[in-house]
CSV table of N, CA and C in Angstrom, one decimal:
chain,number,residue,atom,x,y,z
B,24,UNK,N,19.4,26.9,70.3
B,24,UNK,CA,18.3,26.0,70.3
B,24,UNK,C,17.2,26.5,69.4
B,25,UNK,N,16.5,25.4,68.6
B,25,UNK,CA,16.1,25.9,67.8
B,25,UNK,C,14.5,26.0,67.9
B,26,UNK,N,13.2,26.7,68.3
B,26,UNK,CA,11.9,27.3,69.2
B,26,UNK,C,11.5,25.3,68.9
B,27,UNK,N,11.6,24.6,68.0
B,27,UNK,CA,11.0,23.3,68.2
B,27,UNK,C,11.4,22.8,69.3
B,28,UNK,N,12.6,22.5,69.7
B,28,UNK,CA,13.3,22.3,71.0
B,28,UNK,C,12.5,22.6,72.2
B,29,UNK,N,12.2,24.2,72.0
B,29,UNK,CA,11.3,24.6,73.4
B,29,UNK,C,10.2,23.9,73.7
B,30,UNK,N,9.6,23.7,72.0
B,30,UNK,CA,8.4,23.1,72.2
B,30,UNK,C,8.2,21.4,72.8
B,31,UNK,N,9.7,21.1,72.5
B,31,UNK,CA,9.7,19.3,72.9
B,31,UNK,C,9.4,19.3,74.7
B,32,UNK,N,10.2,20.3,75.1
B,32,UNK,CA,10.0,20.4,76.1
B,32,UNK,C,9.1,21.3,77.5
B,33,UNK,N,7.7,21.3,76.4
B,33,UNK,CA,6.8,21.9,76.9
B,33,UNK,C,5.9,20.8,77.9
B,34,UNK,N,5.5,20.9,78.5
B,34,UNK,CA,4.8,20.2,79.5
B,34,UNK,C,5.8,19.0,80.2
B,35,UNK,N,7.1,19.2,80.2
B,35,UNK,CA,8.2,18.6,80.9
B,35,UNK,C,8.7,19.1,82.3
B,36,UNK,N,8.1,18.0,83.4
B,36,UNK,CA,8.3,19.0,84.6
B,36,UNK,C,9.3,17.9,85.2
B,37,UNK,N,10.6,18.2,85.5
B,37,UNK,CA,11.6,17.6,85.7
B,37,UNK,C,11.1,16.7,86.5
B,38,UNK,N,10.7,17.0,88.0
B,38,UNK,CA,10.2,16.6,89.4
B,38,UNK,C,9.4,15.5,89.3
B,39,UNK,N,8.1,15.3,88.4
B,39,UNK,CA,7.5,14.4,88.3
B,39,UNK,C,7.8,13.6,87.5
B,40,UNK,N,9.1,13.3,86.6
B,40,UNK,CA,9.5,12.7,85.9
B,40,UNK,C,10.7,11.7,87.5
B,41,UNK,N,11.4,12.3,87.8
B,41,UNK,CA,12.3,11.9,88.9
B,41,UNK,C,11.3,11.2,89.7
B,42,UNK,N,9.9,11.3,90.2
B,42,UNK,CA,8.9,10.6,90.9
B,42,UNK,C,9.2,8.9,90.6
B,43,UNK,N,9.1,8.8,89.0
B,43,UNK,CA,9.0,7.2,88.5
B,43,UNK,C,10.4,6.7,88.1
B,44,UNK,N,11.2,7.6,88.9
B,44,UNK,CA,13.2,6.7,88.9
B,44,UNK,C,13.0,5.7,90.2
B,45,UNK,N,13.1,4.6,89.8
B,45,UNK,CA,13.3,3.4,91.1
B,45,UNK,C,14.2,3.4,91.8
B,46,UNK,N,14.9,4.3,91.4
B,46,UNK,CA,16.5,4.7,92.2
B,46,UNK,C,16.7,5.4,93.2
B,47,UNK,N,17.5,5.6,93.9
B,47,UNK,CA,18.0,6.6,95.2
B,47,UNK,C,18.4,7.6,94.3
B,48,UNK,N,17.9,8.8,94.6
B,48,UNK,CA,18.3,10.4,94.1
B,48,UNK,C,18.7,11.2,95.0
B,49,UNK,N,20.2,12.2,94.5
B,49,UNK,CA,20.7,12.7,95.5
B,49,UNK,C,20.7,14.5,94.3
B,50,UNK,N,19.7,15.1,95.0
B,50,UNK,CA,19.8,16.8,94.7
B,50,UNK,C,20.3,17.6,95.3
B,51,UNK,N,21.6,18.4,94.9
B,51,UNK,CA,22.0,19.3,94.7
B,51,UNK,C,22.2,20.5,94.5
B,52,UNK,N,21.9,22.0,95.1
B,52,UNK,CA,21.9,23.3,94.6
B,52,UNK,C,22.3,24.0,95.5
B,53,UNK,N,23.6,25.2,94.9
B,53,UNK,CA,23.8,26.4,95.2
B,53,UNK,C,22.5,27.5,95.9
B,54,UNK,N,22.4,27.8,97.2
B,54,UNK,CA,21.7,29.0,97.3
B,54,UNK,C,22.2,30.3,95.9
B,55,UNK,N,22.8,30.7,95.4
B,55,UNK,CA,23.7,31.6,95.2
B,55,UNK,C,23.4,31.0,93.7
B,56,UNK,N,22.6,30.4,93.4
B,56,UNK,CA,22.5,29.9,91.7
B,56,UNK,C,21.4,31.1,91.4
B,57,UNK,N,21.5,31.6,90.2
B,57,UNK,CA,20.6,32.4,89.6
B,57,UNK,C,20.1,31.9,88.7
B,58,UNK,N,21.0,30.9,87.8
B,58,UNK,CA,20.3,29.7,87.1
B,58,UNK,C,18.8,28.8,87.4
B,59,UNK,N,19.2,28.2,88.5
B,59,UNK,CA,17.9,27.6,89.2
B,59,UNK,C,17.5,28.1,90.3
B,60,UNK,N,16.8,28.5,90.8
B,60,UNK,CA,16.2,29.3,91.5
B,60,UNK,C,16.1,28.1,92.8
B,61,UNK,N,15.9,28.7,93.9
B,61,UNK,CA,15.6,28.0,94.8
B,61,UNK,C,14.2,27.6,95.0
B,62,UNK,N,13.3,28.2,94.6
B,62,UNK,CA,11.9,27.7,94.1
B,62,UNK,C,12.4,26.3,93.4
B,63,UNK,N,13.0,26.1,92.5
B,63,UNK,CA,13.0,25.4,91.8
B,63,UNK,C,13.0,23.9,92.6
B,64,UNK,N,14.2,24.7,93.6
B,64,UNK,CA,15.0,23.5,94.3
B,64,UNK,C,13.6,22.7,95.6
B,65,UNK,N,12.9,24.1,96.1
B,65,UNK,CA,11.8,23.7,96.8
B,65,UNK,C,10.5,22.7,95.9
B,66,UNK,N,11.0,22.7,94.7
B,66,UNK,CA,9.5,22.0,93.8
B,66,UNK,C,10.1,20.6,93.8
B,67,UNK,N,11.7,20.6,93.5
B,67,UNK,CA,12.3,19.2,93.8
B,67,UNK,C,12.1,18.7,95.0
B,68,UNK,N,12.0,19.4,96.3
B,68,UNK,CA,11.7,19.0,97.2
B,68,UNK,C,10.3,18.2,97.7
B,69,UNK,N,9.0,19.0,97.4
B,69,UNK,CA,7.9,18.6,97.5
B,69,UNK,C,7.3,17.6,96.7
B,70,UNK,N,7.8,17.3,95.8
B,70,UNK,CA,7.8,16.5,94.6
B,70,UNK,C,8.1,14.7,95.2
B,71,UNK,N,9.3,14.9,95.8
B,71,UNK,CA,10.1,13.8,96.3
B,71,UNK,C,9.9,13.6,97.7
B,72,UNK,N,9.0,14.6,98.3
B,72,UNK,CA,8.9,14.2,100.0
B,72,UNK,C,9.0,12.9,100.3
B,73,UNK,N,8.1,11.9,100.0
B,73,UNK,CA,7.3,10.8,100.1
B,73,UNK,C,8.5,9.7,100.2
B,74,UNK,N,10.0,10.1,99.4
B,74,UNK,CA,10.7,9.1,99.1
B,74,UNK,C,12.3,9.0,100.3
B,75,UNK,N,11.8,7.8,100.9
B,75,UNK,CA,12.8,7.9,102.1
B,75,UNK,C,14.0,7.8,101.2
B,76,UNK,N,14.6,7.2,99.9
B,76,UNK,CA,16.1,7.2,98.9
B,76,UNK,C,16.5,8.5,98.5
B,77,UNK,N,15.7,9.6,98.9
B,77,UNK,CA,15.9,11.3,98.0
B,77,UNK,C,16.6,11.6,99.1
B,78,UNK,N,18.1,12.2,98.7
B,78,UNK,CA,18.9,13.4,99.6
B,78,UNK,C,18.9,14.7,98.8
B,79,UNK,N,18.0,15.5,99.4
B,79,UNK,CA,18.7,16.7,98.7
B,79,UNK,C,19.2,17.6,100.2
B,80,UNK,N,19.8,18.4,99.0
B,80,UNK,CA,20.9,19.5,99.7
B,80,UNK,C,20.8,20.6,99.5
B,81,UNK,N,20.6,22.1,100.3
B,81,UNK,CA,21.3,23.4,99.5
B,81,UNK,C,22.3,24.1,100.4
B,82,UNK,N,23.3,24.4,99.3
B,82,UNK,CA,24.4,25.2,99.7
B,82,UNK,C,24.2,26.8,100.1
B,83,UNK,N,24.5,26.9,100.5
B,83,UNK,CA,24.0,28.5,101.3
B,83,UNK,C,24.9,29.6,100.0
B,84,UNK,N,25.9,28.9,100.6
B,84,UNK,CA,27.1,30.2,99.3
B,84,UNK,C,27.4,29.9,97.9
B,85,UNK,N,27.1,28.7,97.5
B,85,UNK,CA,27.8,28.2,96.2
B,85,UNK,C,26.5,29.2,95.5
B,86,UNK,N,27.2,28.9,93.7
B,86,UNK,CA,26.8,28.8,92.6
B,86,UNK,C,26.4,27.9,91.9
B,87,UNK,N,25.7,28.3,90.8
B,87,UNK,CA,25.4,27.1,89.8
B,87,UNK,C,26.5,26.4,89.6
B,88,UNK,N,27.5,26.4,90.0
B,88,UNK,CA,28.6,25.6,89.6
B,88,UNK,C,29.5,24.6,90.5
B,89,UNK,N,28.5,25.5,92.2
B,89,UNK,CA,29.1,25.3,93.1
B,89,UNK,C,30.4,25.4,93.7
B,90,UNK,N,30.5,26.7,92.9
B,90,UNK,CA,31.8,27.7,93.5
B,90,UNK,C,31.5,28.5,94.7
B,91,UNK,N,32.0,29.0,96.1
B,91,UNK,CA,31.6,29.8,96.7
B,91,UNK,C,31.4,31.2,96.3
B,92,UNK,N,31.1,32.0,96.5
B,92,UNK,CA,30.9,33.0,96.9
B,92,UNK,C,30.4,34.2,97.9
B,93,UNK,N,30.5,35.1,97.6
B,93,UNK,CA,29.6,36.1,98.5
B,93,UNK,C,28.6,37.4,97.8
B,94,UNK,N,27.4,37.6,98.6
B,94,UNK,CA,26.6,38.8,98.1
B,94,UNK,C,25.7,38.1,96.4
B,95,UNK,N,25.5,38.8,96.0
B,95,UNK,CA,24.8,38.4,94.7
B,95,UNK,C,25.7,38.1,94.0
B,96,UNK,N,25.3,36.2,93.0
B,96,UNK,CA,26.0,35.9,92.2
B,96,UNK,C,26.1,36.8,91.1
B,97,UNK,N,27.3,36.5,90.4
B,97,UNK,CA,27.3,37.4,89.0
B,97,UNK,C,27.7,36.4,88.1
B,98,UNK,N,27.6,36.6,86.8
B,98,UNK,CA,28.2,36.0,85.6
B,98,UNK,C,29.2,35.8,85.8
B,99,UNK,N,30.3,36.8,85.9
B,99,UNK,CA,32.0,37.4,86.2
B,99,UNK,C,32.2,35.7,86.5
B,100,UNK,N,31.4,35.5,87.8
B,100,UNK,CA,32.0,34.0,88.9
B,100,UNK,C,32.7,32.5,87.7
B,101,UNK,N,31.6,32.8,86.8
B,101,UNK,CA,31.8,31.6,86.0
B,101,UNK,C,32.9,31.7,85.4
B,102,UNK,N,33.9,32.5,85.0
B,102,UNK,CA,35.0,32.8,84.2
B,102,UNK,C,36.2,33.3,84.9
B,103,UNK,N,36.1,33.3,86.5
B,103,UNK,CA,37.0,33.2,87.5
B,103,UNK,C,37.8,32.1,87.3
B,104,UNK,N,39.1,32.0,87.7
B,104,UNK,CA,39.7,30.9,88.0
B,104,UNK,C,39.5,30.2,89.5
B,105,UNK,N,38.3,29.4,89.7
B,105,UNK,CA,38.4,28.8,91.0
B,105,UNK,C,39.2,27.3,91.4
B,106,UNK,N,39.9,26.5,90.3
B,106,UNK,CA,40.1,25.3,91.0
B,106,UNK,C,38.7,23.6,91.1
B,107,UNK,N,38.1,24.2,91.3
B,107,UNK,CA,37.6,22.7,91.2
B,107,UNK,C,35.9,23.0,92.1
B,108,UNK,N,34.7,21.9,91.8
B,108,UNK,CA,33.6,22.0,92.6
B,108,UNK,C,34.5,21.9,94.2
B,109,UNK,N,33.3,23.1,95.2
B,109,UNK,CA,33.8,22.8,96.7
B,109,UNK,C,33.9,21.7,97.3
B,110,UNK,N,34.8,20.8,97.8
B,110,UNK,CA,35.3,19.5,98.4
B,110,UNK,C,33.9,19.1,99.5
B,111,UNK,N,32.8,20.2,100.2
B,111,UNK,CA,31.6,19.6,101.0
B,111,UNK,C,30.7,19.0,99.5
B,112,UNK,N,30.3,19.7,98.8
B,112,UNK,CA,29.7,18.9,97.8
B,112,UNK,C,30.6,17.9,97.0
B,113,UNK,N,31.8,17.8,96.8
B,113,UNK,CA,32.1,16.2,96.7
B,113,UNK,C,32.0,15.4,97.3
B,114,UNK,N,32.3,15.8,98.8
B,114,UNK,CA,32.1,14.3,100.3
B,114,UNK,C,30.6,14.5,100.6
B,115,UNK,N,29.8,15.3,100.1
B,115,UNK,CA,28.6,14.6,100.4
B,115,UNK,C,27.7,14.1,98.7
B,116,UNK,N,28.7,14.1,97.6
B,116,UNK,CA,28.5,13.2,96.6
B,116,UNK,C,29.3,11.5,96.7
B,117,UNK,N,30.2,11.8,97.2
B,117,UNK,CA,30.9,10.5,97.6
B,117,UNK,C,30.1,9.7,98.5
B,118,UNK,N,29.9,10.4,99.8
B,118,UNK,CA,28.9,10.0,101.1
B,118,UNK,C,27.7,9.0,100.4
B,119,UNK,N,26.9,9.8,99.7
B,119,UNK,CA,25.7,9.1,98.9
B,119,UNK,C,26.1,8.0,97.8
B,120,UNK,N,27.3,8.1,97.3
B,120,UNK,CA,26.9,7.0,96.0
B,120,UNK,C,27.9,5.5,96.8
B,121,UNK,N,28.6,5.7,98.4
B,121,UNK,CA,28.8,4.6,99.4
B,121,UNK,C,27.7,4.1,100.3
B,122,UNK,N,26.0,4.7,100.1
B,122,UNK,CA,24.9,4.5,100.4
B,122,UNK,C,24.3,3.4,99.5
């Protein structure tokens, strides 16, 4: 990425942008992500209180990828051979988009 990039996306705060979607929003996050922080996932949260169409979710064990795990994620996880996203985050991706 090249630092102009950074700068496109300076004063870009995902959450208040998601505020003016007229749509049902369904968020998703790994406790176990080191990528996005659960802060993060709490700013999605307070952002969208207000909106009876917002599901969010956090996974206690997944990863950013929503692989399980245990203890502190690591890099290693992402280059594991796991098989596929955990089947609870698909049936509650399926659950929502039959809403």
């Amino acid at each position: 990425a090249s630092p102009r990039d950074a700068l496109d996306l300076r004063g870009y705060y995902p959450p208040d942008v998601a505020r003016t979607i007229a749509k049902p929003i369904l968020v998703l996050q790994g406790d176990r992500d080191y990528q996005v922080k659960v802060e993060d996932f709490e700013n999605w949260r307070k952002a969208l209180a207000s909106r009876p169409d917002v599901e969010l979710k956090l996974y206690p064990t997944l990863n950013h990828l929503f692989f399980p795990g245990e203890g502190p994620p690591r890099p290693e996880e992402y280059t594991q051979v796991h098989g596929s996203v955990t089947d609870e985050v698909i049936s509650d991706i399926a659950d929502f988009m039959r809403k």
